[in-house]
mmCIF file of C-alpha atoms in Angstrom:
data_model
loop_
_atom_site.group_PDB
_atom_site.id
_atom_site.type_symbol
_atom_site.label_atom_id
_atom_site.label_comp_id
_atom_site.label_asym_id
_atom_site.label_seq_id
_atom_site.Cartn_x
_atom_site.Cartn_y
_atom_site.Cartn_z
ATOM 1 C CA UNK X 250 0.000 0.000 0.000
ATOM 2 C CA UNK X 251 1.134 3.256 -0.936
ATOM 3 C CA UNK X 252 1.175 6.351 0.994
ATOM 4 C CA UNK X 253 -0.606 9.741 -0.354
ATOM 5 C CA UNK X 254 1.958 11.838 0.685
ATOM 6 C CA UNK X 255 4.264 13.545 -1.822
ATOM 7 C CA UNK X 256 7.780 13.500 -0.481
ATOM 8 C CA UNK X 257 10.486 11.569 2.143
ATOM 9 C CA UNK X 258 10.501 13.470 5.396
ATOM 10 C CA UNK X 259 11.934 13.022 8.739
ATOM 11 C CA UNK X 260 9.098 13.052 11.716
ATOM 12 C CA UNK X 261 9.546 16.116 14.428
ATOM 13 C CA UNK X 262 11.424 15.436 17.664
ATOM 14 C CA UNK X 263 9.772 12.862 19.552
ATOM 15 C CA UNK X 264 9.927 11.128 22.865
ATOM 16 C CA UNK X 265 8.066 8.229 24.660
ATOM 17 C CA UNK X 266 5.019 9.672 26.788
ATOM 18 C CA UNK X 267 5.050 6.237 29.020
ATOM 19 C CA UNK X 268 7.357 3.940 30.453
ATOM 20 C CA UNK X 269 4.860 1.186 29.437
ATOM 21 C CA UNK X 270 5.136 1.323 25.331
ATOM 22 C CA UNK X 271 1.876 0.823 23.441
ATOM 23 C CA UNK X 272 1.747 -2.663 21.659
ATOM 24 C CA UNK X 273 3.408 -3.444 18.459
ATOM 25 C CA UNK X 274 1.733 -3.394 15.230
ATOM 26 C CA UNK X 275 2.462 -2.861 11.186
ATOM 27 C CA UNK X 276 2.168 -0.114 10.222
ATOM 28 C CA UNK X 277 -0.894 0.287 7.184
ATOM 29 C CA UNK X 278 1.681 1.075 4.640
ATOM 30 C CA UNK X 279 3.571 -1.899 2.701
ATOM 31 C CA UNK X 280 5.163 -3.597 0.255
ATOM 32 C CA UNK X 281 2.990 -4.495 -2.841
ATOM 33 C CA UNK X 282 2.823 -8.277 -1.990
ATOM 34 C CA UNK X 283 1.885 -8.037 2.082
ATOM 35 C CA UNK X 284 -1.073 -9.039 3.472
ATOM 36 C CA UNK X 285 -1.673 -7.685 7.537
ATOM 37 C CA UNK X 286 -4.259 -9.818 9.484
ATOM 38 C CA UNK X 287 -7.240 -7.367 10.534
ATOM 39 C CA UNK X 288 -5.095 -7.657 13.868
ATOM 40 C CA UNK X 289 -2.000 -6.039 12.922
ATOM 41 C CA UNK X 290 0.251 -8.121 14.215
ATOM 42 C CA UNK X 291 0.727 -10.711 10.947
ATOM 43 C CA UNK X 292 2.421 -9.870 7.751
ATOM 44 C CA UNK X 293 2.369 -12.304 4.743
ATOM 45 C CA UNK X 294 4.227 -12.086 1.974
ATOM 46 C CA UNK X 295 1.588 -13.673 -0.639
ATOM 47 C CA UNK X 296 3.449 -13.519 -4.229
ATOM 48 C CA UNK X 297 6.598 -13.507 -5.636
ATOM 49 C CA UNK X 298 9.822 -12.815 -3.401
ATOM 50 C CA UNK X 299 10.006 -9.336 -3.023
ATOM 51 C CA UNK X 300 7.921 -6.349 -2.317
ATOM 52 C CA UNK X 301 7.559 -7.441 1.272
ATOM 53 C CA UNK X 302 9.066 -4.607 3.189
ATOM 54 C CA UNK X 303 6.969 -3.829 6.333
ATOM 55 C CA UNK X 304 7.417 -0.825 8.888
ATOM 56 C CA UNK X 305 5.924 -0.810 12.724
ATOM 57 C CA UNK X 306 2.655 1.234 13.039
ATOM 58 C CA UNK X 307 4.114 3.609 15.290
ATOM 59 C CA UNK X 308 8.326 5.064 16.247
ATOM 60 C CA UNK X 309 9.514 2.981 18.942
ATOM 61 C CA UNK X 310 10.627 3.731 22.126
ATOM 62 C CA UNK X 311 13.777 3.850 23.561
ATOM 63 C CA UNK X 312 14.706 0.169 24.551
ATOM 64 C CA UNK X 313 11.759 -1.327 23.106
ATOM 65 C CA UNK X 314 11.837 -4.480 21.217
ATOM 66 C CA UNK X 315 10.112 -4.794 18.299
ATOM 67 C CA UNK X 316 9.971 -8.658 18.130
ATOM 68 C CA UNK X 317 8.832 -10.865 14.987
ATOM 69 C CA UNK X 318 8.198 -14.662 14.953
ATOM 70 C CA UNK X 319 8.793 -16.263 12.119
ATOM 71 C CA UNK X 320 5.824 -18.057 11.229
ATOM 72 C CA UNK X 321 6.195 -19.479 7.492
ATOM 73 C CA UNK X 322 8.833 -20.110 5.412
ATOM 74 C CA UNK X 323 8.640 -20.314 1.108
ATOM 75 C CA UNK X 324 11.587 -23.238 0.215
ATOM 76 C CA UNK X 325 12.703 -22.281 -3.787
ATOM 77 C CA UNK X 326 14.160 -18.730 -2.762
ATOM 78 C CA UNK X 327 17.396 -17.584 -1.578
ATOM 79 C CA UNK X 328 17.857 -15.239 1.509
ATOM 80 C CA UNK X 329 16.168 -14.121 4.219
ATOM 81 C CA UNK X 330 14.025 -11.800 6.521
ATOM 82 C CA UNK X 331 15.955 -8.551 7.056
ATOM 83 C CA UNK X 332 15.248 -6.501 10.052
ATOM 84 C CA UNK X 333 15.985 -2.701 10.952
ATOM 85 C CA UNK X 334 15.079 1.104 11.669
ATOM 86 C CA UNK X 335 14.307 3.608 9.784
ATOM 87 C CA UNK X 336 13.894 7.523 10.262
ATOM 88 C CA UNK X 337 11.890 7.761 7.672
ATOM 89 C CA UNK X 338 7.700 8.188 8.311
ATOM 90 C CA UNK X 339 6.254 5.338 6.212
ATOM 91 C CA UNK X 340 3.260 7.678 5.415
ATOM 92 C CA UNK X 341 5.646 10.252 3.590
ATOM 93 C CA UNK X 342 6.678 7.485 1.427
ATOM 94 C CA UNK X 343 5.332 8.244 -2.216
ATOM 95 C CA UNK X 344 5.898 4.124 -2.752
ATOM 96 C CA UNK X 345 7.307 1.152 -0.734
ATOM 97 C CA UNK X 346 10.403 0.115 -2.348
ATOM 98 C CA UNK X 347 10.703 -3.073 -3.994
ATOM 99 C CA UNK X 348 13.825 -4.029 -1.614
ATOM 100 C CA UNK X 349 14.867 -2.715 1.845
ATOM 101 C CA UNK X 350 18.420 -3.866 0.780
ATOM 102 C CA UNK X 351 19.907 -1.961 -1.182
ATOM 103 C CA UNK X 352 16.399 0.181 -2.417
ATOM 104 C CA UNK X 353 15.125 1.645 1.139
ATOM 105 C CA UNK X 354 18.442 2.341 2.683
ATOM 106 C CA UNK X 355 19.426 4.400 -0.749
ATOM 107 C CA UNK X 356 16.359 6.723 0.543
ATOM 108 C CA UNK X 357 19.044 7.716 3.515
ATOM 109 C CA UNK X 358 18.120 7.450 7.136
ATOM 110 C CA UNK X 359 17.745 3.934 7.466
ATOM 111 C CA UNK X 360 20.079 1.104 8.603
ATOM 112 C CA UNK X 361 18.833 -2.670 7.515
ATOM 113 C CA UNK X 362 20.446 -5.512 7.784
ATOM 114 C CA UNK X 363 19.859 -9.253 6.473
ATOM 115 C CA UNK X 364 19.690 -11.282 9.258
ATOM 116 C CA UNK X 365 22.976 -13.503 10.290
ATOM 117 C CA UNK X 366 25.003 -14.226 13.532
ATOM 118 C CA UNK X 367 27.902 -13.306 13.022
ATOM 119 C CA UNK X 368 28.483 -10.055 10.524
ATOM 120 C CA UNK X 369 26.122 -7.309 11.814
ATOM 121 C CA UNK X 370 28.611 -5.535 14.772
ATOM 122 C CA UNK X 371 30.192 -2.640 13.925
ATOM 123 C CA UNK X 372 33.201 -1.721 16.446
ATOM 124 C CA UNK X 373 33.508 0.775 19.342
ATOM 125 C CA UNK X 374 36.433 3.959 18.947
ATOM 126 C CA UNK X 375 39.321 1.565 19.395
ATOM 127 C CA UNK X 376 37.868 -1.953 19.375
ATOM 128 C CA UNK X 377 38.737 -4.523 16.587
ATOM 129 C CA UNK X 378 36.465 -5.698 14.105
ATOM 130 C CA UNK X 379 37.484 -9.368 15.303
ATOM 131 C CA UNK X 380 36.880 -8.183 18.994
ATOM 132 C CA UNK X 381 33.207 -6.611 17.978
ATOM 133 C CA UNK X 382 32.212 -9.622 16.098
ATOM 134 C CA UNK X 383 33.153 -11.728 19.608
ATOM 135 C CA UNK X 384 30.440 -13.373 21.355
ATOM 136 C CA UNK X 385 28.947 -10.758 24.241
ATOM 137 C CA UNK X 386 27.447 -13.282 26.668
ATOM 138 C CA UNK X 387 29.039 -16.818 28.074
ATOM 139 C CA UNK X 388 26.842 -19.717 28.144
ATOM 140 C CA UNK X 389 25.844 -18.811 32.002
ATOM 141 C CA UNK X 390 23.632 -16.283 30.683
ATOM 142 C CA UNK X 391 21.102 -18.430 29.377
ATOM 143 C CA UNK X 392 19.514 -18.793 32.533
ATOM 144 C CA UNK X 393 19.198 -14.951 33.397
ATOM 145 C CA UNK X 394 16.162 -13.760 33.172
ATOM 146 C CA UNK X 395 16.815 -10.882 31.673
ATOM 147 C CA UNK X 396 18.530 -9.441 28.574
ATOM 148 C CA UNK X 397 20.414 -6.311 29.459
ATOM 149 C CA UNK X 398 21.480 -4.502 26.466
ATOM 150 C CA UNK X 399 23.337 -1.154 27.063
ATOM 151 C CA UNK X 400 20.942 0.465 29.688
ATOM 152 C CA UNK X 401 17.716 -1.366 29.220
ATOM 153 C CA UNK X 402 16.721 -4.676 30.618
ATOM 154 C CA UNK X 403 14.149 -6.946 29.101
ATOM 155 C CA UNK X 404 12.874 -9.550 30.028
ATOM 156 C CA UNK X 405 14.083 -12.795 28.490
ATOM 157 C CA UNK X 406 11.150 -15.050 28.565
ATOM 158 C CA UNK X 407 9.197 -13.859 25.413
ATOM 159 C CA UNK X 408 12.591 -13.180 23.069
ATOM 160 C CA UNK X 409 13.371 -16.826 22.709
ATOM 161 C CA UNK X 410 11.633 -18.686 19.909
ATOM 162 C CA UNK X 411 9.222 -21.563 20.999
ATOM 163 C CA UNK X 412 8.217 -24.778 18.498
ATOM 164 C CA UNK X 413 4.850 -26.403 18.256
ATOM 165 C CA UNK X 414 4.068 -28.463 21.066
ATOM 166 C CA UNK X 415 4.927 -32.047 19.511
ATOM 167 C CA UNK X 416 7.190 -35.217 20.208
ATOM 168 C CA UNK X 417 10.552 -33.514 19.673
ATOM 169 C CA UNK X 418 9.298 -30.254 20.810
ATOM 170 C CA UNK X 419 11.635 -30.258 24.352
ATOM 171 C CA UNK X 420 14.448 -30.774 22.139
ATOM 172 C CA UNK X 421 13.732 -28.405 19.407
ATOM 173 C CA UNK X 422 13.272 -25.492 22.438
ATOM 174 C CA UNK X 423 17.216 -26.168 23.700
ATOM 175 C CA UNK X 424 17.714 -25.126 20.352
ATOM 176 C CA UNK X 425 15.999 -22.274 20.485
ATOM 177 C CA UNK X 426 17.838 -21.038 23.360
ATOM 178 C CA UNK X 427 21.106 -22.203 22.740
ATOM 179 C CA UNK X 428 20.796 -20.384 19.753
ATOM 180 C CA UNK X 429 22.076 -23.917 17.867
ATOM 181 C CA UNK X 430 19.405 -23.203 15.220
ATOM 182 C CA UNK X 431 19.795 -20.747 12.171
ATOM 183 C CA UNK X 432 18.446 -17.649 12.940
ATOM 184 C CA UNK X 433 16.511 -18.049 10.221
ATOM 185 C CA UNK X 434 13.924 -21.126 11.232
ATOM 186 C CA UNK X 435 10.797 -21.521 11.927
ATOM 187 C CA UNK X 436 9.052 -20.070 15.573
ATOM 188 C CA UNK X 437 12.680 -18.191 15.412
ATOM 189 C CA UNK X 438 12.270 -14.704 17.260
ATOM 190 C CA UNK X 439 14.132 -11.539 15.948
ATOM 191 C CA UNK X 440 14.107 -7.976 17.621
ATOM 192 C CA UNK X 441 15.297 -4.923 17.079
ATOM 193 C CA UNK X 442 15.798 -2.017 19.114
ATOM 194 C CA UNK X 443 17.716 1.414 19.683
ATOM 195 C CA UNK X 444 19.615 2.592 22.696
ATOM 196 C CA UNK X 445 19.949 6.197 22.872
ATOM 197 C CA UNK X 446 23.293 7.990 24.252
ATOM 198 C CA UNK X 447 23.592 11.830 25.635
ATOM 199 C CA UNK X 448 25.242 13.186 22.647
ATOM 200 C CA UNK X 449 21.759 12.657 20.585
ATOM 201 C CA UNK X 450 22.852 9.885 18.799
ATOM 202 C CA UNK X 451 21.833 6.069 19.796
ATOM 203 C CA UNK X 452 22.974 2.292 18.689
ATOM 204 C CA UNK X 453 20.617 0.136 17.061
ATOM 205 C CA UNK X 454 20.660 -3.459 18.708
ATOM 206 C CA UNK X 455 19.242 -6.663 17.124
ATOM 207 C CA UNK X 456 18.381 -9.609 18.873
ATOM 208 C CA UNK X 457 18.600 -13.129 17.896
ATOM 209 C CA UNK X 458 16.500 -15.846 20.228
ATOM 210 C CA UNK X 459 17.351 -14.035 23.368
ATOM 211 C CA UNK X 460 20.943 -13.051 22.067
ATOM 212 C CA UNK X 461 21.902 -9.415 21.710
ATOM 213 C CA UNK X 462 24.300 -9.633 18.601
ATOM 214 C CA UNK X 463 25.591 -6.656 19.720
ATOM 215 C CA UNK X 464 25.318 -2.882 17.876
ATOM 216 C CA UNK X 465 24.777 -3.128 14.425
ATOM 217 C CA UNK X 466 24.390 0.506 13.561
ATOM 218 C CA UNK X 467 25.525 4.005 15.603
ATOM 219 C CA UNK X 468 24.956 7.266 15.171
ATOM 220 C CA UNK X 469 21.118 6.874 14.295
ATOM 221 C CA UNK X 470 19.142 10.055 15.287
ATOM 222 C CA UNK X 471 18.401 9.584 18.754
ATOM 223 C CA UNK X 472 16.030 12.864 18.609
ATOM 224 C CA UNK X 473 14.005 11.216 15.564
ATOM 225 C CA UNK X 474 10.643 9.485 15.868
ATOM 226 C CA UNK X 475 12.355 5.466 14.379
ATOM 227 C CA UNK X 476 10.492 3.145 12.969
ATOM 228 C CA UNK X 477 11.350 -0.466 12.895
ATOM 229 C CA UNK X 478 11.523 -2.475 9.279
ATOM 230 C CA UNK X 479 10.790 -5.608 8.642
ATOM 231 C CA UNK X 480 11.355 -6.943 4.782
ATOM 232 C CA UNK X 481 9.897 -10.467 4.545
ATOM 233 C CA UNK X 482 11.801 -11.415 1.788
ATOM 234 C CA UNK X 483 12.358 -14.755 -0.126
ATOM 235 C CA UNK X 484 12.208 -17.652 2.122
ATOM 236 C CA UNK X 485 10.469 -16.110 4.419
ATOM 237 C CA UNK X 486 6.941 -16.048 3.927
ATOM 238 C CA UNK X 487 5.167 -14.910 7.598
ATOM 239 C CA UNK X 488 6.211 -13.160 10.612
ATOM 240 C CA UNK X 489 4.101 -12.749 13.539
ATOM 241 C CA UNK X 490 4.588 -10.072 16.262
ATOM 242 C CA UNK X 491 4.939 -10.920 20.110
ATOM 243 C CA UNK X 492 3.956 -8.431 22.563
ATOM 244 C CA UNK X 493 6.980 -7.994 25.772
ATOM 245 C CA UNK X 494 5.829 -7.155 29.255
ATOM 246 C CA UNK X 495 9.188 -4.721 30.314
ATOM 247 C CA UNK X 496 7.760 -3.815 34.114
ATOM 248 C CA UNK X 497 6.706 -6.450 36.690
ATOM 249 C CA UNK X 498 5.436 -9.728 34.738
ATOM 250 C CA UNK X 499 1.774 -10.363 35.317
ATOM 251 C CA UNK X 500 0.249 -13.004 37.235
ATOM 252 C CA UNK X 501 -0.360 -14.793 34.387
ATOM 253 C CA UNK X 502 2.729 -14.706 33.422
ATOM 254 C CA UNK X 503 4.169 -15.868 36.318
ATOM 255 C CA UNK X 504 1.391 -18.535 36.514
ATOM 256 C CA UNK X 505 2.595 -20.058 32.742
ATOM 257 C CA UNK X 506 6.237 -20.045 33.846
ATOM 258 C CA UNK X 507 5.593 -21.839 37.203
ATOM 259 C CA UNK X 508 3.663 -24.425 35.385
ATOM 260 C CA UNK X 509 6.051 -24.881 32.046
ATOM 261 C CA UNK X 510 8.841 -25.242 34.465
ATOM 262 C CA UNK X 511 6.882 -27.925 36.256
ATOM 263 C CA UNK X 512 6.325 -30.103 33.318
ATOM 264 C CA UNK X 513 8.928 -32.297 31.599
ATOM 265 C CA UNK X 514 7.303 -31.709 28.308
ATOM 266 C CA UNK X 515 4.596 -29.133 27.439
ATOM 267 C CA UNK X 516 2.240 -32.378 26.081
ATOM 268 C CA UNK X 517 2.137 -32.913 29.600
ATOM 269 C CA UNK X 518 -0.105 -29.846 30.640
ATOM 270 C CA UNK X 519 -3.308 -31.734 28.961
ATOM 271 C CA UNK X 520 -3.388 -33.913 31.861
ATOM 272 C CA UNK X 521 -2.906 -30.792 34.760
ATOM 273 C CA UNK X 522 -6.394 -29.630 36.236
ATOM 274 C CA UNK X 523 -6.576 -26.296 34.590
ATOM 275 C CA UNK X 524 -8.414 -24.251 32.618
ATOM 276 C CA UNK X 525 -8.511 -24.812 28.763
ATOM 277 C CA UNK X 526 -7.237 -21.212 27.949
ATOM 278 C CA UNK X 527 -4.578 -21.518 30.586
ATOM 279 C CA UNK X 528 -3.229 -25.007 29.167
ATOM 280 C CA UNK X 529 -2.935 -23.309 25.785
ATOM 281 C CA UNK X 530 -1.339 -20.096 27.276
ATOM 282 C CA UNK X 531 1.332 -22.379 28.697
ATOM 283 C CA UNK X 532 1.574 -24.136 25.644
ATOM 284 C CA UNK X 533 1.721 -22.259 22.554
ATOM 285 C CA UNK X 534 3.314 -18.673 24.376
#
């Protein structure tokens, strides 16, 4: 869907009104070949490869995630989802270009990046490239509970990507958050997010099952409403959003992780005494 407006602009100065940030949703302008559920919160890429670049509804606040799952994949293409911010207001745009990569960035004020695991750092003044692309985290920060990434802490639970509840499912959830899959697969969970500094400027983060890979982009205008991009492009068919809690979790919450964590496998939570709605909470989120 194209925009009515007549030129590329950058939004006004703009700041988060809440510490709470609204829900995530896509935004009503898109590629040529997306499809967005009535919810907002599912974008399908429904021909060809391209044309599938998406933008959130709304700029993002500072330290919010804005998380896709991906939900279907389209085998016969090569590459993959590419994930970002942008500057730009999607309703200025006078199209949606075909690509993000190379086609939106050439618009200026937007940094995307296809997504891998190992090439999207950039250094700090006086670090290495080999000593940016380093791992950040040891293997004894899988069981935090939260994801601290410059000055923000999130809450780990939701980043990491869950499978279907099925026969291998216990096994296919290490995976997940061992990050031993490609980033790429199915139920996967990518985020992306800024973190703003006092000079004005901020570092765009993305996230990988839980993983901060670490700044791939500085200098983005701190003091400018961003907007988060997501291009599903050639294998990647669907993304779904999923909604973080960044205060206190809610009972519920707490409720799904007591039980999950009292299960050996999620199967298992047919047989508990519980509501239906709260076995498939525990299940399937």
């Amino acid at each position: 869907m194209a925009a009515a407006s007549h030129s590329v602009e950058l939004g006004a100065s703009w700041r988060p009104t809440s510490q709470e940030p609204p829900p995530t949703r896509f935004h009503r302008v898109h590629g040529a070949n997306i499809r967005v559920d009535p919810s907002g919160t599912q974008a399908t890429r429904v021909e060809s490869f391209a044309h599938g670049v998406c933008f959130s509804r709304d700029p993002l606040a500072p330290g919010q995630v804005f998380l896709v799952e991906i939900e279907e994949k389209e085998l016969g293409w090569c590459g993959h989802l590419r994930l970002g911010l942008t500057a730009l207001d999607p309703a200025s745009l006078t199209f949606v270009p075909e690509f993000s990569l190379p086609d939106l960035v050439n618009l200026g004020h937007t940094w995307v990046f296809a997504i891998t695991r190992h090439h999207n750092r950039v250094p700090r003044e006086g670090q290495s490239e080999a000593e940016a692309a380093a791992p950040s985290r040891s293997p004894a920060l899988l069981v935090e509970p939260y994801l601290c990434i410059e000055q923000f802490r999130i809450p780990r639970d939701r980043l990491v990507g869950r499978s279907r509840p099925g026969l291998y499912s216990h096994l296919l959830d290490q995976l997940y958050e061992l990050n031993v899959l490609p980033p790429t697969a199915r139920r996967s969970r990518l985020g992306v997010l800024f973190c703003p500094h006092p000079d004005g400027t901020a570092d765009m983060h993305i996230i990988i099952n839980g993983e901060d890979m670490g700044p791939s982009a500085r200098g983005l205008p701190a003091a400018q409403p961003l907007y988060a991009v997501v291009d599903v492009f050639a294998s990647t068919k669907s993304v779904r959003l999923v909604q973080l809690e960044y205060g206190l979790p809610s009972l519920q919450t707490l409720c799904r992780l007591a039980i999950q964590r009292s299960v050996v496998h999620r199967l298992a939570i047919d047989g508990l005494h519980l509501p239906r709605g709260l076995k498939d909470f525990c299940k399937y989120e």
